């Protein structure tokens, strides 16, 4: 069984990302957090195979949660899911240990394709970020 973490403060987006993860990883069990603090609590109590991190959160940056997960569970696949398409967000996230950086403005099919590619070791960035 695989376990996923979704750190996202918008409930509709949590549900959308959970559905996408379940399509890519059938049977995955997803835990959801709306804040960095809640994500840390989950990281302390559960082992995750994959984690999706929003960056702009009410109590800080998802980058802090990425660092925390990488410190505690270095085998987890960490992927940023964000609206921010600039270097000021990209480089700190990658430095923190993110292995992928996906923009939220993609279609469901594009998002699924990119998640599959990242899981298979292919380029981890949305095309707009790569450019």
Short mmCIF file of C-alpha atoms in Angstrom, two decimals, residues 27-118:
data_model
loop_
_atom_site.label_atom_id
_atom_site.label_comp_id
_atom_site.label_asym_id
_atom_site.label_seq_id
_atom_site.Cartn_x
_atom_site.Cartn_y
_atom_site.Cartn_z
CA UNK A 27 -5.23 2.33 -3.99
CA UNK A 28 -3.08 5.12 -2.52
CA UNK A 29 -4.20 6.35 0.89
CA UNK A 30 -3.99 10.15 1.12
CA UNK A 31 -3.64 12.30 4.21
CA UNK A 32 -4.42 15.99 3.81
CA UNK A 33 -3.14 19.03 5.67
CA UNK A 34 -4.06 22.70 5.35
CA UNK A 35 -1.05 24.13 7.18
CA UNK A 36 2.66 23.53 7.66
CA UNK A 37 2.03 22.65 11.33
CA UNK A 38 -0.59 20.03 10.42
CA UNK A 39 1.73 18.57 7.78
CA UNK A 40 4.53 18.24 10.36
CA UNK A 41 2.18 16.37 12.68
CA UNK A 42 1.30 13.95 9.87
CA UNK A 43 4.96 13.52 8.91
CA UNK A 44 5.75 12.61 12.52
CA UNK A 45 3.02 9.96 12.63
CA UNK A 46 2.98 8.46 9.11
CA UNK A 47 5.46 7.38 6.44
CA UNK A 48 4.74 8.75 2.97
CA UNK A 49 5.71 7.54 -0.49
CA UNK A 50 4.73 10.78 -2.24
CA UNK A 51 3.87 14.27 -1.05
CA UNK A 52 2.37 17.24 -2.89
CA UNK A 53 3.16 20.66 -1.42
CA UNK A 54 1.50 23.99 -2.04
CA UNK A 55 3.87 26.85 -1.26
CA UNK A 56 1.61 29.67 -0.05
CA UNK A 57 0.07 28.54 3.23
CA UNK A 58 -1.54 30.38 6.17
CA UNK A 59 1.29 29.57 8.59
CA UNK A 60 4.32 29.64 6.29
CA UNK A 61 5.77 28.15 3.16
CA UNK A 62 5.41 24.63 1.88
CA UNK A 63 9.18 24.79 1.44
CA UNK A 64 9.49 24.43 5.22
CA UNK A 65 7.35 21.29 5.12
CA UNK A 66 9.46 19.89 2.27
CA UNK A 67 12.62 20.36 4.36
CA UNK A 68 10.94 18.67 7.31
CA UNK A 69 9.77 15.68 5.28
CA UNK A 70 13.16 15.25 3.60
CA UNK A 71 14.81 15.33 7.05
CA UNK A 72 12.45 12.71 8.48
CA UNK A 73 11.69 10.59 5.40
CA UNK A 74 14.31 11.01 2.71
CA UNK A 75 12.78 8.39 0.38
CA UNK A 76 9.46 10.23 -0.08
CA UNK A 77 8.88 11.77 -3.51
CA UNK A 78 8.29 15.51 -2.91
CA UNK A 79 6.49 17.54 -5.56
CA UNK A 80 5.51 21.20 -5.41
CA UNK A 81 2.05 22.14 -6.68
CA UNK A 82 1.75 25.90 -7.01
CA UNK A 83 0.68 28.97 -8.95
CA UNK A 84 4.13 30.55 -8.58
CA UNK A 85 6.15 30.35 -11.80
CA UNK A 86 9.16 32.42 -10.74
CA UNK A 87 12.72 31.77 -9.62
CA UNK A 88 12.03 33.22 -6.15
CA UNK A 89 9.83 30.20 -5.40
CA UNK A 90 11.34 27.55 -7.67
CA UNK A 91 14.94 27.55 -6.45
CA UNK A 92 14.20 27.50 -2.70
CA UNK A 93 11.76 24.63 -3.23
CA UNK A 94 14.29 22.59 -5.21
CA UNK A 95 17.01 23.40 -2.68
CA UNK A 96 14.70 22.21 0.12
CA UNK A 97 14.44 18.84 -1.61
CA UNK A 98 11.52 19.05 -4.01
CA UNK A 99 11.94 16.57 -6.84
CA UNK A 100 9.25 18.12 -8.97
CA UNK A 101 7.61 21.50 -9.51
CA UNK A 102 4.20 21.55 -11.15
CA UNK A 103 1.97 24.52 -11.84
CA UNK A 104 -1.70 24.34 -10.89
CA UNK A 105 -2.88 25.82 -14.19
CA UNK A 106 -2.48 22.52 -16.05
CA UNK A 107 -5.34 20.31 -17.17
CA UNK A 108 -6.01 17.11 -15.27
CA UNK A 109 -4.51 15.06 -18.11
CA UNK A 110 -1.33 17.21 -18.19
CA UNK A 111 -0.98 17.01 -14.42
CA UNK A 112 -1.38 13.22 -14.43
CA UNK A 113 1.13 12.86 -17.27
CA UNK A 114 3.69 15.00 -15.46
CA UNK A 115 3.24 13.11 -12.19
CA UNK A 116 3.81 9.83 -14.01
CA UNK A 117 6.91 11.28 -15.69
CA UNK A 118 8.35 12.51 -12.38
#
